[in-house]
PDB file of C-alpha atoms and ligand atoms in Angstrom:
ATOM      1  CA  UNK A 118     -10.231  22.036-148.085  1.00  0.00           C
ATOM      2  CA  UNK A 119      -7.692  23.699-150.301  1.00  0.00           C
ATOM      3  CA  UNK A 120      -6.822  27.905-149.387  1.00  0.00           C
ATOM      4  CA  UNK A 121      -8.431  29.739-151.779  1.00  0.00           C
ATOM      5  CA  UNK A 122      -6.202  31.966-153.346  1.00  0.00           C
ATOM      6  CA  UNK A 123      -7.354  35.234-151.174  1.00  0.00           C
ATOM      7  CA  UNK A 124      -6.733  33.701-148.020  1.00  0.00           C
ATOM      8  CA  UNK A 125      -3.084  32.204-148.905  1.00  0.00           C
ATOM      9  CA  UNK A 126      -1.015  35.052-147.826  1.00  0.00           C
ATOM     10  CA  UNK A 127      -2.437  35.002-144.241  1.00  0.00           C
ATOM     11  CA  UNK A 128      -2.129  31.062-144.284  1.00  0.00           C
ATOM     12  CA  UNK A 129       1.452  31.647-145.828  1.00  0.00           C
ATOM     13  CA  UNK A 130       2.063  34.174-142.286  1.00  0.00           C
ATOM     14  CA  UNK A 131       0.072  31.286-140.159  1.00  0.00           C
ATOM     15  CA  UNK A 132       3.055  29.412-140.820  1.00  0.00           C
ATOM     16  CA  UNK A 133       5.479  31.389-139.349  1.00  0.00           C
ATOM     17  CA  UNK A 134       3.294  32.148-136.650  1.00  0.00           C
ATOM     18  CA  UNK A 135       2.990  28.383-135.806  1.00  0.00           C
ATOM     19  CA  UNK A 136       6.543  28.003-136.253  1.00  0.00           C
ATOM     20  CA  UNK A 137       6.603  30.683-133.293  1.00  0.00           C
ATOM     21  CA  UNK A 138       4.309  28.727-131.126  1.00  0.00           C
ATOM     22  CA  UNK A 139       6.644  25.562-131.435  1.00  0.00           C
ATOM     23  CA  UNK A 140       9.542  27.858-130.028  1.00  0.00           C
ATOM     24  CA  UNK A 141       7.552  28.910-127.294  1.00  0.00           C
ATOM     25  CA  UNK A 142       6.412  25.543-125.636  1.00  0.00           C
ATOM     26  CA  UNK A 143       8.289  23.969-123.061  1.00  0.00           C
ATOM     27  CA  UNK A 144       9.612  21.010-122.976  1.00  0.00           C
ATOM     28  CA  UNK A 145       9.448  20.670-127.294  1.00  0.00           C
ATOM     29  CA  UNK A 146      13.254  19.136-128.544  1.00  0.00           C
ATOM     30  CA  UNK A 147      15.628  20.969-129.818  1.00  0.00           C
ATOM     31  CA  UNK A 148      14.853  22.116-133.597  1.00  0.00           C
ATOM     32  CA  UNK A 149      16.509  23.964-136.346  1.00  0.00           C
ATOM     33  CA  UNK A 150      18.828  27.153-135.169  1.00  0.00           C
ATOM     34  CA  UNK A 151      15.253  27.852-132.521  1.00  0.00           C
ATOM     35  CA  UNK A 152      16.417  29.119-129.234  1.00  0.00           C
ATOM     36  CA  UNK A 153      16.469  27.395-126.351  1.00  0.00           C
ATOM     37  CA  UNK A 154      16.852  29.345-123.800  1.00  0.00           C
ATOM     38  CA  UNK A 155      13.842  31.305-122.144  1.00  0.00           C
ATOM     39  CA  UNK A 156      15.730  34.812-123.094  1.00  0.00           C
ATOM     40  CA  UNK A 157      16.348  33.680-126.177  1.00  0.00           C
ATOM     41  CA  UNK A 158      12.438  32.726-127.083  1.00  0.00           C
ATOM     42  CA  UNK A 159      11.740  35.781-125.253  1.00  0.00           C
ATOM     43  CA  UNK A 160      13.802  37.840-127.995  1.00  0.00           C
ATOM     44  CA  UNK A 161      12.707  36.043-130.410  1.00  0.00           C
ATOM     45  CA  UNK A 162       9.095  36.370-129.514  1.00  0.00           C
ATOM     46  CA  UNK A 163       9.463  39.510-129.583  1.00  0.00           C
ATOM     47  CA  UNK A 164      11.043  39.966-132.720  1.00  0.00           C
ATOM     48  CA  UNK A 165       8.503  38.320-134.601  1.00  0.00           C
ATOM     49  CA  UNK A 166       5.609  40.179-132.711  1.00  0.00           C
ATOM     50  CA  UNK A 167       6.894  43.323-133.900  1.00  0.00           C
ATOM     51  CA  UNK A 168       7.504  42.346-137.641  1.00  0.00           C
ATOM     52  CA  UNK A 169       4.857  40.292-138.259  1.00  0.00           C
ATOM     53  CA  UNK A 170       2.001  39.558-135.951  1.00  0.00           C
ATOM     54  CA  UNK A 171       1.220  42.761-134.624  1.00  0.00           C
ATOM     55  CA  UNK A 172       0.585  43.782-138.403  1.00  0.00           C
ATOM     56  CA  UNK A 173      -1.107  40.248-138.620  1.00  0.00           C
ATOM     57  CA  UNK A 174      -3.743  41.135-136.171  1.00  0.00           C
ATOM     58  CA  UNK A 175      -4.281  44.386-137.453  1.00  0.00           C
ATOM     59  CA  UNK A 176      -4.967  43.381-140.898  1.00  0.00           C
ATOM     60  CA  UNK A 177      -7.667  40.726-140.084  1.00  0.00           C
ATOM     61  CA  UNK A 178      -9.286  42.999-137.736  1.00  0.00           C
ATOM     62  CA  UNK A 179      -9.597  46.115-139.944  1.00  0.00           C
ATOM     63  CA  UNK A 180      -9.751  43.785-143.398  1.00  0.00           C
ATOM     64  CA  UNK A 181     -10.543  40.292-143.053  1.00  0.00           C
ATOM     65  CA  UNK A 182     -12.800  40.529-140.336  1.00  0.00           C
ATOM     66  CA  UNK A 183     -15.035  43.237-140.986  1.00  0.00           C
ATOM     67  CA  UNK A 184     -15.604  41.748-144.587  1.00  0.00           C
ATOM     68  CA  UNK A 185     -17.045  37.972-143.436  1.00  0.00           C
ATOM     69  CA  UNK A 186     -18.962  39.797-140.249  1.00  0.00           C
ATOM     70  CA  UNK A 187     -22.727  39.729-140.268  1.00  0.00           C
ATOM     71  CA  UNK A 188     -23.695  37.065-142.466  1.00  0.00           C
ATOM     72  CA  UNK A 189     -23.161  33.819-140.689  1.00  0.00           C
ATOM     73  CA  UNK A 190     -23.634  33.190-137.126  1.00  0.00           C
ATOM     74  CA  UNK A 191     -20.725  31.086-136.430  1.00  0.00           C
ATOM     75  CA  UNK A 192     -18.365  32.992-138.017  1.00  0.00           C
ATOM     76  CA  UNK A 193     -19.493  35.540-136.322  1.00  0.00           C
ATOM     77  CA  UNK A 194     -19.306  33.743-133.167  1.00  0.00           C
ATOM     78  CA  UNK A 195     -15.458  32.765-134.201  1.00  0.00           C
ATOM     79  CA  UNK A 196     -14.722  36.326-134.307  1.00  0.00           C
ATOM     80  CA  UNK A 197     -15.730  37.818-131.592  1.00  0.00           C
ATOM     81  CA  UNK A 198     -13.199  34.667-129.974  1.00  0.00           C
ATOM     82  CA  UNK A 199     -10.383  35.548-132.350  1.00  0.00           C
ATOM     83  CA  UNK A 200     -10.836  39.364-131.418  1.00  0.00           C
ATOM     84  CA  UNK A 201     -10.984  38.298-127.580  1.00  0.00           C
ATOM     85  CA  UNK A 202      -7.558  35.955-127.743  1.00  0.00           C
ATOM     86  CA  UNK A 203      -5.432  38.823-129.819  1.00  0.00           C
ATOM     87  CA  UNK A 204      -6.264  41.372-127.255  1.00  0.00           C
ATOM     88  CA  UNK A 205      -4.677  38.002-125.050  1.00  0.00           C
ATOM     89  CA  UNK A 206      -1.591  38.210-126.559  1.00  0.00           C
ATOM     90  CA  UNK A 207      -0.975  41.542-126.591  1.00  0.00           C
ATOM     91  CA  UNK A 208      -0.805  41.627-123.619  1.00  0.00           C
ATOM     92  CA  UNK A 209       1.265  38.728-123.189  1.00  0.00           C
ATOM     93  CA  UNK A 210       3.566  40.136-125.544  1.00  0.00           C
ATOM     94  CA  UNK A 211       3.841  42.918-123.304  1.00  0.00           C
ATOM     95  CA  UNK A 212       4.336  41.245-120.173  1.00  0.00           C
ATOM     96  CA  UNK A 213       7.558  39.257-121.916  1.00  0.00           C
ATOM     97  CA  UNK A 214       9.315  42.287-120.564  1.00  0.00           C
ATOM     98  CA  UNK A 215       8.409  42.120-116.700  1.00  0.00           C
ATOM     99  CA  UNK A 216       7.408  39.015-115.466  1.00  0.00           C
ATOM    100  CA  UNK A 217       8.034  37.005-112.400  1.00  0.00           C
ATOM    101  CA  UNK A 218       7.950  33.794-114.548  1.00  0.00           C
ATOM    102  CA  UNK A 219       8.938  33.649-117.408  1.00  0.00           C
ATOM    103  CA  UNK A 220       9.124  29.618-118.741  1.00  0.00           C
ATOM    104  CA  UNK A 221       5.086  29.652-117.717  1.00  0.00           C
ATOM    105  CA  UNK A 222       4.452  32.590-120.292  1.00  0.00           C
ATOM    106  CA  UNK A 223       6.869  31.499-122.987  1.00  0.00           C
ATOM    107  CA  UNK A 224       4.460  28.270-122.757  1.00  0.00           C
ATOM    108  CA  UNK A 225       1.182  29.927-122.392  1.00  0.00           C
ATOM    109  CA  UNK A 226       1.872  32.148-125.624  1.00  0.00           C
ATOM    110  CA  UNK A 227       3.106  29.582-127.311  1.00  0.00           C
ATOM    111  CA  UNK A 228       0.045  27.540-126.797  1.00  0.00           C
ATOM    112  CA  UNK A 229      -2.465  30.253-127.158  1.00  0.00           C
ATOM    113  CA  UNK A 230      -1.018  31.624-129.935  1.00  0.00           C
ATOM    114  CA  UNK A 231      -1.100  27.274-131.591  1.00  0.00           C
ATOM    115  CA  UNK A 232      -4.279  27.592-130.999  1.00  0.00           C
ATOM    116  CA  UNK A 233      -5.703  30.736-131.998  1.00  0.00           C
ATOM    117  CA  UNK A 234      -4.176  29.882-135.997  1.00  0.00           C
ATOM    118  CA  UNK A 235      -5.861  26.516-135.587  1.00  0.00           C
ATOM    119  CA  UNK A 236      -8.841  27.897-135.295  1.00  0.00           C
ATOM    120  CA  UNK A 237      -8.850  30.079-137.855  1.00  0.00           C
ATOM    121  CA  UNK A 238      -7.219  27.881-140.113  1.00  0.00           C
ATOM    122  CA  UNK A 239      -9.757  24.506-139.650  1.00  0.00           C
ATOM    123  CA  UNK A 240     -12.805  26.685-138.140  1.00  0.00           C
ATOM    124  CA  UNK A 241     -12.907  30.059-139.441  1.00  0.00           C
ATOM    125  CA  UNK A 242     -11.213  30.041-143.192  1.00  0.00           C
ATOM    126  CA  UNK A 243     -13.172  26.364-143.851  1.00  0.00           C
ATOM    127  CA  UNK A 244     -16.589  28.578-142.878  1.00  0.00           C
ATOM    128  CA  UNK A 245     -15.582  31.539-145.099  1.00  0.00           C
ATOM    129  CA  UNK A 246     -14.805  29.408-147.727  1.00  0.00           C
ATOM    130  CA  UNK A 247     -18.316  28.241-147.950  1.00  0.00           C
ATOM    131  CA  UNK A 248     -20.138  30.765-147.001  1.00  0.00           C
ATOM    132  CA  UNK A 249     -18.944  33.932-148.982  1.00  0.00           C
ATOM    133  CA  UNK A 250     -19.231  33.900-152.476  1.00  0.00           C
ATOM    134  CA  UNK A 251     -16.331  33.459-155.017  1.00  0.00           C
ATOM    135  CA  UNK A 252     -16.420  37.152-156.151  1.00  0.00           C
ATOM    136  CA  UNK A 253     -16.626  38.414-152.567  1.00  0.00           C
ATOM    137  CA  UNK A 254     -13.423  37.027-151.785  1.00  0.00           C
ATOM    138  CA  UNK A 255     -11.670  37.538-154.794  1.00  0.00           C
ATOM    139  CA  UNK A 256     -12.325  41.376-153.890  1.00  0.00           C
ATOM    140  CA  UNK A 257     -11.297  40.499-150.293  1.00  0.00           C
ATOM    141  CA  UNK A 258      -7.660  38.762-151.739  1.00  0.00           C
ATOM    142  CA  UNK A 259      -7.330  42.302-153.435  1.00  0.00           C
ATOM    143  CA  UNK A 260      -7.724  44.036-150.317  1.00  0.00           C
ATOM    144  CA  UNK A 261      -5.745  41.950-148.215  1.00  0.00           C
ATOM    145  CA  UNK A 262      -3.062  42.376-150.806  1.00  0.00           C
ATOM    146  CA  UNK A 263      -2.849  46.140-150.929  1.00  0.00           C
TER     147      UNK A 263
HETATM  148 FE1  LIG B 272      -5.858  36.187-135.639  1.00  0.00          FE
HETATM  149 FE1  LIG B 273      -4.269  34.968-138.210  1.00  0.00          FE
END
């Protein structure tokens, strides 16, 4: 199903995020300028934690979130799993800086985080998109935009 509009600039940061995730796997080929080494993801996980997810996270959880809660019980179900895997990688984020192995982390973020924009991309936007009405998400776009 096509974005609607409202939900394009967090589909527009999904990108980056999954562009992220790609970095952090093991064993993925060589691509673009991406670092290769497990400092170098580590830096550059890092670096993109701090200027975009972290803001990322908070937006859908004090925006997004609390706007498509309550009315349908699978999105509501998809939440409370989105909520549970960003609390997941904060604190792997955190643990980038002191940690016995790194490769094994590098690889879990990368995977959780591949998954968690997955799901909201295919499960949760494709729900929202159906089940809140055209004016309630226009208003949400505006929000989300301020
Ligand atoms: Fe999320
Ligand atoms: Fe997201």
């Amino acid at each position: 199903m096509k974005r609607h509009p409202s939900l394009v600039p967090l589909s527009r940061e999904h990108q980056r995020g999954l562009f992220l995730a790609q970095a952090l796997k093991r064993g993925i080929p060589r691509f673009k300028d991406l670092p290769t080494t497990v400092d170098g993801k580590r830096e550059y996980a890092l670096s993109v934690y701090k200027a975009l997810l972290q803001h990322h996270f908070h937006v859908e959880e004090i925006i997004l979130f609390p706007a498509i809660r309550g009315r349908n019980i699978e999105i509501d179900t998809l939440i409370n799993e989105l909520l549970q895997e960003h609390q997941q990688m904060h604190t792997l984020f955190q643990t980038l800086h002191n940690t016995s192995d790194l490769e094994t982390l590098l690889h879990e973020l990368g995977l959780l985080l591949e998954s968690h924009i997955r799901k909201e991309e295919r499960q949760l936007f494709e729900r929202v998109q159906v089940v809140i009405d055209k004016e309630q998400l226009h208003a949400l776009g505006l929000k989300l935009e301020s």
